């Protein structure tokens, strides 16, 4: 299986050289286990004359026995040898004839074969993110001479081997495999990771969007910068008057739609509770969904109590958050009644100032929450510099980020989470993606799915990032996978197709990975499978119907999602 690096710029960085190296046996073959030899027999054994006549009459009773047959002698191969040179391989189920070998049958959760290409940001376990020139590289594995490429997933949902179809046939002949996928005419991608969403609320802001479209650009410029706050408060009030079941059912529907668009991991913020009791309610509903649907989509939960400032708390809400709410969050985390991973605050003019935001973020960090917050969206007030200084993992928005702020982010390794769909739908200026990348800031992407942003599709977000922010396809692809995983600190197991990481995969019916971005709006037709930890959560037959499973019904685990508790 050969590998290549897709790039729009030079490849003179050391890490890109390593990731772009040929894919050979030494990269992915785990040490082969030695075959079990027959027990050694000591030919000097003397026969005790007091033994029974059977023993003495047969002095050769200790002679070496026939060695145990190998597994291939007892199992039908799922791929006959006479098909080895016939192009694509056809796997079939195997049946045990009789149990002779004392060794237990080895198992796999999934085996994917015959794919045209595997595309991944990295094939290494220890790469946290890509920045600068390195973000413009995608590793591609192909091997059309030996039946295409594929991978094997162990029973824990971890990728244990990647190679060409011939290697897979030889290595896993005789294994008991839960599910085969013939990926003929398909490309294998890592599952997409949405680094910024607001998925839990009741109501919508459609009327406000219609009003915005009826205004001219000049009129739009004269509108108050913070007019969105009134709409956000309306959503919060509507959420307060909606019962738990309705809010939860809406949340589940939104998560299902994300999965169908290829998202396998999502960051989820609270923030529309307005009051402390309502925030706790939303956090508990997010926690419930995270536990109930962990086999379908992973969730990183963010406490966003510092979202909007209702008039009743305008003077002292930041003190309320620091001295009352965050200690309660700590207590609930210890009791395991909620699971909160990150702390967020809206640091901008008219919301939370630099000092207030810093106190909130540091208080959250002290109880173990990662700093991941909004800054410099509407005005340049130094939120980026403050965040980099206190060790923020990620900062979102950044339309008004300063050159000094970008430099500090690059030096500290703080990740920029850009929201191109939000800027597009709100008619805002786009964040300076090219300048950030030039300053070696790792860039991630988020949908900003919320009451005012109706987009939850990461393929569409990647397209807007390329078309409107000047990012290359490789940069946006890495921003929606590995770099997005780094914002939730899960690159050890997520964000790439690599041995040792979870098999969170998207299979598209296309010869190259770029089609998922280029075919804007067609992602639901392109995506043939979404796989979570080696199990299909979305699956249907591609248009070509060339798969060996073409006549078999496809199972979609999303149909099993029970929104009742």
C-alpha positions as a Python dict, from the first residue, in 0.01 Angstrom:
ca = {
    (1, 'X'): (0, 0, 0),
    (2, 'X'): (153, 326, -106),
    (3, 'X'): (104, 665, 49),
    (4, 'X'): (127, 1017, -80),
    (5, 'X'): (84, 1363, 66),
    (6, 'X'): (-171, 1598, -87),
    (7, 'X'): (-44, 1954, -58),
    (8, 'X'): (-83, 2297, -206),
    (9, 'X'): (256, 2420, -76),
    (10, 'X'): (610, 2300, -10),
    (11, 'X'): (683, 2011, 220),
    (12, 'X'): (1002, 2122, 390),
    (13, 'X'): (892, 2070, 750),
    (14, 'X'): (1029, 1773, 936),
    (15, 'X'): (698, 1644, 1059),
    (16, 'X'): (543, 1653, 713),
    (17, 'X'): (837, 1444, 583),
    (18, 'X'): (766, 1181, 841),
    (19, 'X'): (393, 1175, 772),
    (20, 'X'): (446, 1164, 399),
    (21, 'X'): (671, 861, 403),
    (22, 'X'): (579, 544, 215),
    (23, 'X'): (334, 316, 383),
    (24, 'X'): (528, -6, 429),
    (25, 'X'): (506, -319, 632),
    (26, 'X'): (710, -172, 915),
    (27, 'X'): (457, 106, 970),
    (28, 'X'): (151, -95, 1058),
    (29, 'X'): (239, -463, 1100),
    (30, 'X'): (235, -559, 1467),
    (31, 'X'): (486, -827, 1566),
    (32, 'X'): (373, -1164, 1436),
    (33, 'X'): (298, -1420, 1701),
    (34, 'X'): (507, -1735, 1678),
    (35, 'X'): (319, -2056, 1595),
    (36, 'X'): (268, -2289, 1884),
    (37, 'X'): (501, -2586, 1849),
    (38, 'X'): (414, -2942, 1968),
    (39, 'X'): (527, -3013, 2322),
    (40, 'X'): (889, -3128, 2347),
    (41, 'X'): (919, -3501, 2427),
    (42, 'X'): (1209, -3643, 2625),
    (43, 'X'): (1302, -3967, 2444),
    (44, 'X'): (1496, -4089, 2748),
    (45, 'X'): (1180, -4160, 2944),
    (46, 'X'): (1193, -4506, 3103),
    (47, 'X'): (880, -4715, 3136),
    (48, 'X'): (799, -4822, 3491),
    (49, 'X'): (758, -5204, 3494),
    (50, 'X'): (485, -5159, 3756),
    (51, 'X'): (269, -4978, 3502),
    (52, 'X'): (-31, -5151, 3353),
    (53, 'X'): (9, -5391, 3068),
    (54, 'X'): (-126, -5132, 2828),
    (55, 'X'): (162, -4900, 2903),
    (56, 'X'): (433, -5167, 2885),
    (57, 'X'): (294, -5326, 2575),
    (58, 'X'): (306, -4991, 2403),
    (59, 'X'): (645, -4841, 2495),
    (60, 'X'): (597, -4575, 2227),
    (61, 'X'): (303, -4412, 2410),
    (62, 'X'): (513, -4099, 2458),
    (63, 'X'): (603, -4058, 2093),
    (64, 'X'): (557, -3706, 1952),
    (65, 'X'): (201, -3644, 1854),
    (66, 'X'): (92, -3488, 1529),
    (67, 'X'): (126, -3110, 1557),
    (68, 'X'): (-196, -2918, 1602),
    (69, 'X'): (-341, -2815, 1267),
    (70, 'X'): (-332, -2450, 1181),
    (71, 'X'): (-651, -2249, 1175),
    (72, 'X'): (-650, -2250, 796),
    (73, 'X'): (-699, -2627, 795),
    (74, 'X'): (-1026, -2598, 983),
    (75, 'X'): (-1186, -2284, 840),
    (76, 'X'): (-1301, -2180, 498),
    (77, 'X'): (-1119, -1868, 388),
    (78, 'X'): (-1343, -1567, 336),
    (79, 'X'): (-1140, -1499, 21),
    (80, 'X'): (-1044, -1796, -205),
    (81, 'X'): (-685, -1806, -331),
    (82, 'X'): (-800, -1832, -692),
    (83, 'X'): (-933, -1477, -666),
    (84, 'X'): (-601, -1330, -553),
    (85, 'X'): (-526, -1179, -894),
    (86, 'X'): (-877, -1093, -1010),
    (87, 'X'): (-879, -728, -904),
    (88, 'X'): (-1114, -649, -618),
    (89, 'X'): (-1164, -916, -357),
    (90, 'X'): (-1496, -1073, -259),
    (91, 'X'): (-1516, -1162, 109),
    (92, 'X'): (-1771, -1415, 224),
    (93, 'X'): (-1873, -1549, 560),
    (94, 'X'): (-1678, -1852, 680),
    (95, 'X'): (-1810, -2149, 877),
    (96, 'X'): (-1626, -2366, 1125),
    (97, 'X'): (-1617, -2731, 1018),
    (98, 'X'): (-1511, -2879, 1346),
    (99, 'X'): (-1329, -2755, 1650),
    (100, 'X'): (-985, -2913, 1648),
    (101, 'X'): (-744, -2634, 1738),
    (102, 'X'): (-728, -2564, 2111),
    (103, 'X'): (-676, -2194, 2040),
    (104, 'X'): (-985, -1968, 2065),
    (105, 'X'): (-1115, -1813, 1745),
    (106, 'X'): (-978, -1464, 1693),
    (107, 'X'): (-1237, -1195, 1628),
    (108, 'X'): (-1274, -858, 1460),
    (109, 'X'): (-1556, -607, 1488),
    (110, 'X'): (-1520, -489, 1128),
    (111, 'X'): (-1308, -542, 820),
    (112, 'X'): (-1319, -289, 535),
    (113, 'X'): (-1155, -375, 202),
    (114, 'X'): (-1134, -272, -166),
    (115, 'X'): (-1137, 104, -93),
    (116, 'X'): (-982, 333, -352),
    (117, 'X'): (-820, 560, -94),
    (118, 'X'): (-770, 627, 275),
    (119, 'X'): (-723, 998, 357),
    (120, 'X'): (-605, 1113, 700),
    (121, 'X'): (-434, 1417, 857),
    (122, 'X'): (-174, 1190, 1016),
    (123, 'X'): (-96, 822, 1056),
    (124, 'X'): (73, 868, 1394),
    (125, 'X'): (-67, 852, 1746),
    (126, 'X'): (132, 1135, 1902),
    (127, 'X'): (47, 1423, 1666),
    (128, 'X'): (-179, 1663, 1858),
    (129, 'X'): (-252, 1912, 1580),
    (130, 'X'): (-114, 2053, 1256),
    (131, 'X'): (-15, 2419, 1220),
    (132, 'X'): (139, 2643, 958),
    (133, 'X'): (255, 2465, 643),
    (134, 'X'): (193, 2126, 801),
    (135, 'X'): (-182, 2197, 809),
    (136, 'X'): (-182, 2193, 430),
    (137, 'X'): (-94, 1822, 404),
    (138, 'X'): (-323, 1520, 386),
    (139, 'X'): (-180, 1168, 384),
    (140, 'X'): (-334, 945, 116),
    (141, 'X'): (-302, 564, 104),
    (142, 'X'): (-376, 383, -222),
    (143, 'X'): (-288, 44, -371),
    (144, 'X'): (-487, -32, -683),
    (145, 'X'): (-245, -307, -788),
    (146, 'X'): (-340, -529, -492),
    (147, 'X'): (-714, -486, -465),
    (148, 'X'): (-732, -143, -306),
    (149, 'X'): (-686, -56, 61),
    (150, 'X'): (-872, -119, 383),
    (151, 'X'): (-844, -166, 755),
    (152, 'X'): (-931, -400, 1041),
    (153, 'X'): (-1111, -297, 1360),
    (154, 'X'): (-1071, -497, 1680),
    (155, 'X'): (-1350, -586, 1920),
    (156, 'X'): (-1298, -263, 2116),
    (157, 'X'): (-1356, -44, 1812),
    (158, 'X'): (-986, 39, 1767),
    (159, 'X'): (-812, 28, 1428),
    (160, 'X'): (-554, -249, 1463),
    (161, 'X'): (-422, -275, 1107),
    (162, 'X'): (-422, -85, 777),
    (163, 'X'): (-306, -228, 448),
    (164, 'X'): (-403, -341, 100),
    (165, 'X'): (-675, -597, 44),
    (166, 'X'): (-428, -877, -26),
    (167, 'X'): (-251, -814, 305),
    (168, 'X'): (-584, -808, 486),
    (169, 'X'): (-678, -1141, 329),
    (170, 'X'): (-355, -1306, 438),
    (171, 'X'): (-347, -1158, 788),
    (172, 'X'): (-710, -1213, 885),
    (173, 'X'): (-791, -1538, 711),
    (174, 'X'): (-981, -1750, 961),
    (175, 'X'): (-1089, -1463, 1186),
    (176, 'X'): (-1447, -1433, 1295),
    (177, 'X'): (-1558, -1091, 1166),
    (178, 'X'): (-1879, -924, 1280),
    (179, 'X'): (-1913, -709, 971),
    (180, 'X'): (-1744, -693, 632),
    (181, 'X'): (-1773, -380, 418),
    (182, 'X'): (-1683, -397, 51),
    (183, 'X'): (-1570, -37, -7),
    (184, 'X'): (-1538, -67, -384),
    (185, 'X'): (-1540, 282, -542),
    (186, 'X'): (-1523, 444, -196),
    (187, 'X'): (-1279, 659, -1),
    (188, 'X'): (-1227, 624, 375),
    (189, 'X'): (-1210, 945, 584),
    (190, 'X'): (-1194, 1014, 958),
    (191, 'X'): (-1524, 1109, 1118),
    (192, 'X'): (-1578, 1484, 1134),
    (193, 'X'): (-1550, 1671, 1464),
    (194, 'X'): (-1758, 1983, 1522),
    (195, 'X'): (-1559, 2205, 1757),
    (196, 'X'): (-1832, 2460, 1841),
    (197, 'X'): (-2210, 2414, 1877),
    (198, 'X'): (-2505, 2538, 2086),
    (199, 'X'): (-2738, 2240, 2037),
    (200, 'X'): (-2984, 2268, 2327),
    (201, 'X'): (-3265, 2528, 2325),
    (202, 'X'): (-3633, 2573, 2231),
    (203, 'X'): (-3765, 2800, 1954),
    (204, 'X'): (-3593, 2963, 1656),
    (205, 'X'): (-3483, 3300, 1520),
    (206, 'X'): (-3621, 3273, 1169),
    (207, 'X'): (-3806, 3605, 1181),
    (208, 'X'): (-3489, 3790, 1277),
    (209, 'X'): (-3307, 3631, 986),
    (210, 'X'): (-3580, 3737, 744),
    (211, 'X'): (-3564, 4093, 877),
    (212, 'X'): (-3189, 4098, 825),
    (213, 'X'): (-3224, 3991, 463),
    (214, 'X'): (-3467, 4274, 394),
    (215, 'X'): (-3214, 4535, 504),
    (216, 'X'): (-2955, 4678, 269),
    (217, 'X'): (-2585, 4641, 354),
    (218, 'X'): (-2576, 5009, 448),
    (219, 'X'): (-2870, 4968, 683),
    (220, 'X'): (-2710, 4659, 828),
    (221, 'X'): (-2393, 4854, 908),
    (222, 'X'): (-2593, 5111, 1103),
    (223, 'X'): (-2765, 4847, 1317),
    (224, 'X'): (-2639, 4817, 1680),
    (225, 'X'): (-2361, 4560, 1707),
    (226, 'X'): (-2529, 4381, 1997),
    (227, 'X'): (-2881, 4356, 1862),
    (228, 'X'): (-2849, 3976, 1873),
    (229, 'X'): (-2868, 3979, 2253),
    (230, 'X'): (-3242, 4051, 2253),
    (231, 'X'): (-3303, 3751, 2029),
    (232, 'X'): (-3087, 3531, 2252),
    (233, 'X'): (-3283, 3638, 2560),
    (234, 'X'): (-3610, 3556, 2378),
    (235, 'X'): (-3478, 3205, 2309),
    (236, 'X'): (-3378, 3166, 2675),
    (237, 'X'): (-3723, 3268, 2794),
    (238, 'X'): (-3885, 3025, 2550),
    (239, 'X'): (-3651, 2750, 2672),
    (240, 'X'): (-3750, 2817, 3033),
    (241, 'X'): (-4116, 2759, 2945),
    (242, 'X'): (-4049, 2430, 2761),
    (243, 'X'): (-4055, 2100, 2950),
    (244, 'X'): (-3763, 1859, 2969),
    (245, 'X'): (-3901, 1600, 2729),
    (246, 'X'): (-3956, 1847, 2447),
    (247, 'X'): (-3609, 1999, 2490),
    (248, 'X'): (-3447, 1658, 2507),
    (249, 'X'): (-3629, 1524, 2201),
    (250, 'X'): (-3520, 1831, 2003),
    (251, 'X'): (-3160, 1778, 2116),
    (252, 'X'): (-3166, 1413, 2006),
    (253, 'X'): (-3304, 1502, 1662),
    (254, 'X'): (-3025, 1753, 1614),
    (255, 'X'): (-2760, 1500, 1716),
    (256, 'X'): (-2904, 1246, 1473),
    (257, 'X'): (-2882, 1493, 1188),
    (258, 'X'): (-2522, 1571, 1275),
    (259, 'X'): (-2436, 1201, 1262),
    (260, 'X'): (-2601, 1161, 923),
    (261, 'X'): (-2381, 1442, 794),
    (262, 'X'): (-2066, 1260, 907),
    (263, 'X'): (-2007, 1414, 1252),
    (264, 'X'): (-1889, 1159, 1507),
    (265, 'X'): (-1778, 1396, 1787),
    (266, 'X'): (-1931, 1729, 1886),
    (267, 'X'): (-1864, 2003, 2141),
    (268, 'X'): (-2195, 2102, 2307),
    (269, 'X'): (-2247, 2426, 2500),
    (270, 'X'): (-2518, 2521, 2745),
    (271, 'X'): (-2588, 2894, 2762),
    (272, 'X'): (-2959, 2941, 2690),
    (273, 'X'): (-3068, 2880, 3048),
    (274, 'X'): (-3038, 3250, 3142),
    (275, 'X'): (-3064, 3165, 3515),
    (276, 'X'): (-2857, 2921, 3722),
    (277, 'X'): (-3136, 2668, 3774),
    (278, 'X'): (-3205, 2658, 3401),
    (279, 'X'): (-2837, 2616, 3320),
    (280, 'X'): (-2822, 2315, 3549),
    (281, 'X'): (-3127, 2168, 3376),
    (282, 'X'): (-2964, 2203, 3033),
    (283, 'X'): (-2637, 2053, 3159),
    (284, 'X'): (-2822, 1752, 3297),
    (285, 'X'): (-3006, 1698, 2968),
    (286, 'X'): (-2675, 1716, 2781),
    (287, 'X'): (-2525, 1467, 3026),
    (288, 'X'): (-2821, 1234, 2975),
    (289, 'X'): (-2779, 1243, 2597),
    (290, 'X'): (-2405, 1185, 2627),
    (291, 'X'): (-2460, 872, 2833),
    (292, 'X'): (-2752, 737, 2632),
    (293, 'X'): (-2601, 782, 2285),
    (294, 'X'): (-2230, 732, 2351),
    (295, 'X'): (-2221, 455, 2089),
    (296, 'X'): (-2351, 694, 1822),
    (297, 'X'): (-2177, 1026, 1885),
    (298, 'X'): (-1929, 1150, 2143),
    (299, 'X'): (-2002, 1479, 2319),
    (300, 'X'): (-1772, 1725, 2498),
    (301, 'X'): (-1992, 1938, 2727),
    (302, 'X'): (-1913, 2306, 2789),
    (303, 'X'): (-2057, 2516, 3071),
    (304, 'X'): (-2150, 2852, 2914),
    (305, 'X'): (-2307, 3041, 3200),
    (306, 'X'): (-2127, 3354, 3080),
    (307, 'X'): (-2320, 3373, 2754),
    (308, 'X'): (-2563, 3665, 2787),
    (309, 'X'): (-2628, 3917, 3062),
    (310, 'X'): (-2993, 3956, 3154),
    (311, 'X'): (-3071, 4296, 3304),
    (312, 'X'): (-3145, 4157, 3650),
    (313, 'X'): (-2785, 4041, 3684),
    (314, 'X'): (-2607, 4307, 3478),
    (315, 'X'): (-2395, 4431, 3769),
    (316, 'X'): (-2281, 4117, 3944),
    (317, 'X'): (-2339, 3813, 3723),
    (318, 'X'): (-1966, 3749, 3687),
    (319, 'X'): (-1931, 3729, 4067),
    (320, 'X'): (-2234, 3498, 4076),
    (321, 'X'): (-2064, 3266, 3826),
    (322, 'X'): (-1723, 3269, 3999),
    (323, 'X'): (-1831, 3232, 4363),
    (324, 'X'): (-2156, 3032, 4339),
    (325, 'X'): (-2208, 2859, 4007),
    (326, 'X'): (-1861, 2721, 3940),
    (327, 'X'): (-1829, 2572, 4294),
    (328, 'X'): (-2165, 2403, 4234),
    (329, 'X'): (-2035, 2269, 3902),
    (330, 'X'): (-1739, 2122, 4090),
    (331, 'X'): (-1971, 1954, 4340),
    (332, 'X'): (-2194, 1807, 4068),
    (333, 'X'): (-1892, 1674, 3879),
    (334, 'X'): (-1770, 1501, 4194),
    (335, 'X'): (-2118, 1354, 4247),
    (336, 'X'): (-2120, 1252, 3877),
    (337, 'X'): (-2465, 1405, 3832),
    (338, 'X'): (-2333, 1608, 3539),
    (339, 'X'): (-2025, 1574, 3321),
    (340, 'X'): (-1871, 1908, 3223),
    (341, 'X'): (-1544, 1930, 3029),
    (342, 'X'): (-1493, 2294, 2933),
    (343, 'X'): (-1558, 2653, 3052),
    (344, 'X'): (-1673, 2927, 2813),
    (345, 'X'): (-1750, 3301, 2841),
    (346, 'X'): (-1849, 3559, 2581),
    (347, 'X'): (-1563, 3809, 2601),
    (348, 'X'): (-1665, 4108, 2391),
    (349, 'X'): (-1787, 4467, 2414),
    (350, 'X'): (-2120, 4491, 2593),
    (351, 'X'): (-2103, 4139, 2736),
    (352, 'X'): (-1807, 4041, 2958),
    (353, 'X'): (-1497, 4256, 2983),
    (354, 'X'): (-1140, 4131, 2996),
    (355, 'X'): (-1113, 4117, 3375),
    (356, 'X'): (-1456, 3957, 3424),
    (357, 'X'): (-1389, 3695, 3157),
    (358, 'X'): (-1045, 3618, 3298),
    (359, 'X'): (-1183, 3558, 3649),
    (360, 'X'): (-1455, 3326, 3515),
    (361, 'X'): (-1214, 3126, 3299),
    (362, 'X'): (-951, 3091, 3570),
    (363, 'X'): (-1215, 2981, 3824),
    (364, 'X'): (-1331, 2712, 3584),
    (365, 'X'): (-977, 2604, 3510),
    (366, 'X'): (-908, 2562, 3883),
    (367, 'X'): (-1178, 2292, 3908),
    (368, 'X'): (-1039, 2104, 3607),
    (369, 'X'): (-1230, 2256, 3315),
    (370, 'X'): (-1050, 2334, 2989),
    (371, 'X'): (-1062, 2695, 2871),
    (372, 'X'): (-1249, 2722, 2539),
    (373, 'X'): (-1420, 3059, 2492),
    (374, 'X'): (-1555, 3331, 2258),
    (375, 'X'): (-1340, 3641, 2198),
    (376, 'X'): (-1288, 3936, 1964),
    (377, 'X'): (-1592, 3874, 1746),
    (378, 'X'): (-1745, 4222, 1737),
    (379, 'X'): (-1462, 4441, 1861),
    (380, 'X'): (-1088, 4421, 1923),
    (381, 'X'): (-1058, 4436, 2301),
    (382, 'X'): (-770, 4200, 2376),
    (383, 'X'): (-960, 3882, 2460),
    (384, 'X'): (-726, 3677, 2243),
    (385, 'X'): (-414, 3801, 2420),
    (386, 'X'): (-573, 3734, 2759),
    (387, 'X'): (-673, 3382, 2657),
    (388, 'X'): (-329, 3291, 2527),
    (389, 'X'): (-169, 3431, 2841),
    (390, 'X'): (-377, 3215, 3080),
    (391, 'X'): (-328, 2899, 2870),
    (392, 'X'): (-659, 2868, 2686),
    (393, 'X'): (-685, 2552, 2482),
    (394, 'X'): (-906, 2714, 2217),
    (395, 'X'): (-1058, 3053, 2130),
    (396, 'X'): (-1356, 3095, 1896),
    (397, 'X'): (-1480, 3367, 1657),
    (398, 'X'): (-1173, 3601, 1622),
    (399, 'X'): (-1309, 3830, 1349),
    (400, 'X'): (-1131, 4122, 1520),
    (401, 'X'): (-818, 3944, 1641),
    (402, 'X'): (-503, 4158, 1651),
    (403, 'X'): (-163, 4073, 1505),
    (404, 'X'): (-24, 4052, 1857),
    (405, 'X'): (-303, 3816, 1957),
    (406, 'X'): (-230, 3588, 1660),
    (407, 'X'): (140, 3583, 1743),
    (408, 'X'): (69, 3492, 2106),
    (409, 'X'): (-167, 3212, 2000),
    (410, 'X'): (99, 3067, 1770),
    (411, 'X'): (360, 3077, 2045),
    (412, 'X'): (133, 2919, 2307),
    (413, 'X'): (-25, 2657, 2079),
    (414, 'X'): (-374, 2795, 2139),
    (415, 'X'): (-617, 2667, 1874),
    (416, 'X'): (-832, 2910, 1674),
    (417, 'X'): (-1187, 2779, 1625),
    (418, 'X'): (-1327, 2958, 1320),
    (419, 'X'): (-1699, 2966, 1240),
    (420, 'X'): (-1739, 3040, 866),
    (421, 'X'): (-2105, 2936, 846),
    (422, 'X'): (-2194, 3183, 1122),
    (423, 'X'): (-2018, 3473, 950),
    (424, 'X'): (-2182, 3376, 620),
    (425, 'X'): (-2537, 3357, 758),
    (426, 'X'): (-2502, 3671, 973),
    (427, 'X'): (-2336, 3877, 697),
    (428, 'X'): (-2036, 3937, 920),
    (429, 'X'): (-1672, 3979, 828),
    (430, 'X'): (-1487, 3648, 810),
    (431, 'X'): (-1202, 3577, 1050),
    (432, 'X'): (-848, 3608, 904),
    (433, 'X'): (-779, 3240, 845),
    (434, 'X'): (-477, 3296, 619),
    (435, 'X'): (-310, 3531, 864),
    (436, 'X'): (-367, 3287, 1149),
    (437, 'X'): (-215, 2998, 953),
    (438, 'X'): (81, 3216, 854),
    (439, 'X'): (143, 3286, 1224),
    (440, 'X'): (151, 2907, 1289),
    (441, 'X'): (-179, 2911, 1477),
    (442, 'X'): (-352, 2571, 1451),
    (443, 'X'): (-694, 2634, 1298),
    (444, 'X'): (-1004, 2424, 1371),
    (445, 'X'): (-1358, 2459, 1238),
    (446, 'X'): (-1698, 2457, 1405),
    (447, 'X'): (-2050, 2492, 1271),
    (448, 'X'): (-2176, 2725, 1548),
    (449, 'X'): (-2509, 2541, 1516),
    (450, 'X'): (-2752, 2745, 1727),
    (451, 'X'): (-3092, 2919, 1716),
    (452, 'X'): (-2950, 3169, 1467),
    (453, 'X'): (-2721, 2934, 1267),
    (454, 'X'): (-2910, 2648, 1102),
    (455, 'X'): (-2603, 2467, 963),
    (456, 'X'): (-2483, 2149, 1137),
    (457, 'X'): (-2303, 1998, 833),
    (458, 'X'): (-1925, 1995, 859),
    (459, 'X'): (-1881, 1929, 483),
    (460, 'X'): (-2065, 2256, 415),
    (461, 'X'): (-1859, 2435, 681),
    (462, 'X'): (-1540, 2312, 512),
    (463, 'X'): (-1661, 2439, 176),
    (464, 'X'): (-1742, 2787, 313),
    (465, 'X'): (-1399, 2796, 480),
    (466, 'X'): (-1239, 2736, 141),
    (467, 'X'): (-1465, 2962, -64),
    (468, 'X'): (-1490, 3258, 176),
    (469, 'X'): (-1186, 3245, 406),
    (470, 'X'): (-918, 3139, 158),
    (471, 'X'): (-835, 2807, 321),
    (472, 'X'): (-717, 2519, 103),
    (473, 'X'): (-907, 2191, 93),
    (474, 'X'): (-633, 2020, 294),
    (475, 'X'): (-635, 2295, 558),
    (476, 'X'): (-1012, 2280, 603),
    (477, 'X'): (-1011, 1897, 607),
    (478, 'X'): (-752, 1892, 887),
    (479, 'X'): (-937, 2171, 1067),
    (480, 'X'): (-1254, 1959, 1078),
    (481, 'X'): (-1078, 1643, 1199),
    (482, 'X'): (-746, 1638, 1387),
    (483, 'X'): (-732, 2005, 1489),
    (484, 'X'): (-1096, 2000, 1597),
    (485, 'X'): (-1017, 1696, 1813),
    (486, 'X'): (-736, 1895, 1976),
    (487, 'X'): (-987, 2159, 2095),
    (488, 'X'): (-1154, 1891, 2306),
    (489, 'X'): (-821, 1726, 2393),
    (490, 'X'): (-898, 1392, 2235),
    (491, 'X'): (-638, 1353, 1960),
    (492, 'X'): (-500, 1040, 2126),
    (493, 'X'): (-799, 837, 2008),
    (494, 'X'): (-982, 1065, 1764),
    (495, 'X'): (-930, 1287, 1462),
    (496, 'X'): (-741, 1061, 1219),
    (497, 'X'): (-744, 720, 1052),
    (498, 'X'): (-449, 557, 1225),
    (499, 'X'): (-362, 235, 1403),
    (500, 'X'): (-446, 272, 1771),
    (501, 'X'): (-725, 527, 1723),
    (502, 'X'): (-1099, 463, 1729),
    (503, 'X'): (-1257, 357, 1402),
    (504, 'X'): (-1470, 671, 1369),
    (505, 'X'): (-1500, 678, 992),
    (506, 'X'): (-1689, 829, 701),
    (507, 'X'): (-1700, 632, 375),
    (508, 'X'): (-1789, 835, 68),
    (509, 'X'): (-1859, 706, -281),
    (510, 'X'): (-1589, 902, -457),
    (511, 'X'): (-1239, 830, -588),
    (512, 'X'): (-1076, 1107, -381),
    (513, 'X'): (-1135, 1270, -45),
    (514, 'X'): (-1169, 1621, -192),
    (515, 'X'): (-1517, 1536, -323),
    (516, 'X'): (-1666, 1573, 28),
    (517, 'X'): (-1578, 1945, 10),
    (518, 'X'): (-1609, 2009, -362),
    (519, 'X'): (-1960, 1865, -402),
    (520, 'X'): (-2118, 2141, -195),
    (521, 'X'): (-2452, 2041, -44),
    (522, 'X'): (-2436, 1684, -179),
    (523, 'X'): (-2276, 1523, 126),
    (524, 'X'): (-2585, 1314, 212),
    (525, 'X'): (-2564, 1151, -131),
    (526, 'X'): (-2188, 1103, -112),
    (527, 'X'): (-2175, 950, 236),
    (528, 'X'): (-2233, 575, 212),
    (529, 'X'): (-2143, 487, 571),
    (530, 'X'): (-2082, 663, 899),
    (531, 'X'): (-1902, 431, 1143),
    (532, 'X'): (-1864, 486, 1516),
    (533, 'X'): (-1601, 273, 1692),
    (534, 'X'): (-1634, 4, 1429),
    (535, 'X'): (-2016, -6, 1420),
    (536, 'X'): (-2236, 134, 1146),
    (537, 'X'): (-2449, 426, 1262),
    (538, 'X'): (-2548, 528, 911),
    (539, 'X'): (-2537, 297, 612),
    (540, 'X'): (-2699, 270, 274),
    (541, 'X'): (-2605, 138, -67),
    (542, 'X'): (-2414, 372, -300),
    (543, 'X'): (-2545, 452, -646),
    (544, 'X'): (-2305, 209, -816),
    (545, 'X'): (-2452, -87, -623),
    (546, 'X'): (-2125, -269, -691),
    (547, 'X'): (-2083, -395, -336),
    (548, 'X'): (-2104, -765, -265),
    (549, 'X'): (-2365, -674, -4),
    (550, 'X'): (-2589, -503, -260),
    (551, 'X'): (-2880, -737, -198),
    (552, 'X'): (-2854, -731, 179),
    (553, 'X'): (-3056, -488, 391),
    (554, 'X'): (-2844, -221, 556),
    (555, 'X'): (-2871, -167, 928),
    (556, 'X'): (-2888, 191, 1054),
    (557, 'X'): (-2836, 214, 1429),
    (558, 'X'): (-2998, 558, 1425),
    (559, 'X'): (-3335, 389, 1387),
    (560, 'X'): (-3278, 230, 1728),
    (561, 'X'): (-3235, 561, 1908),
    (562, 'X'): (-3502, 568, 2176),
    (563, 'X'): (-3567, 922, 2293),
    (564, 'X'): (-3745, 796, 2601),
    (565, 'X'): (-3531, 759, 2911),
}
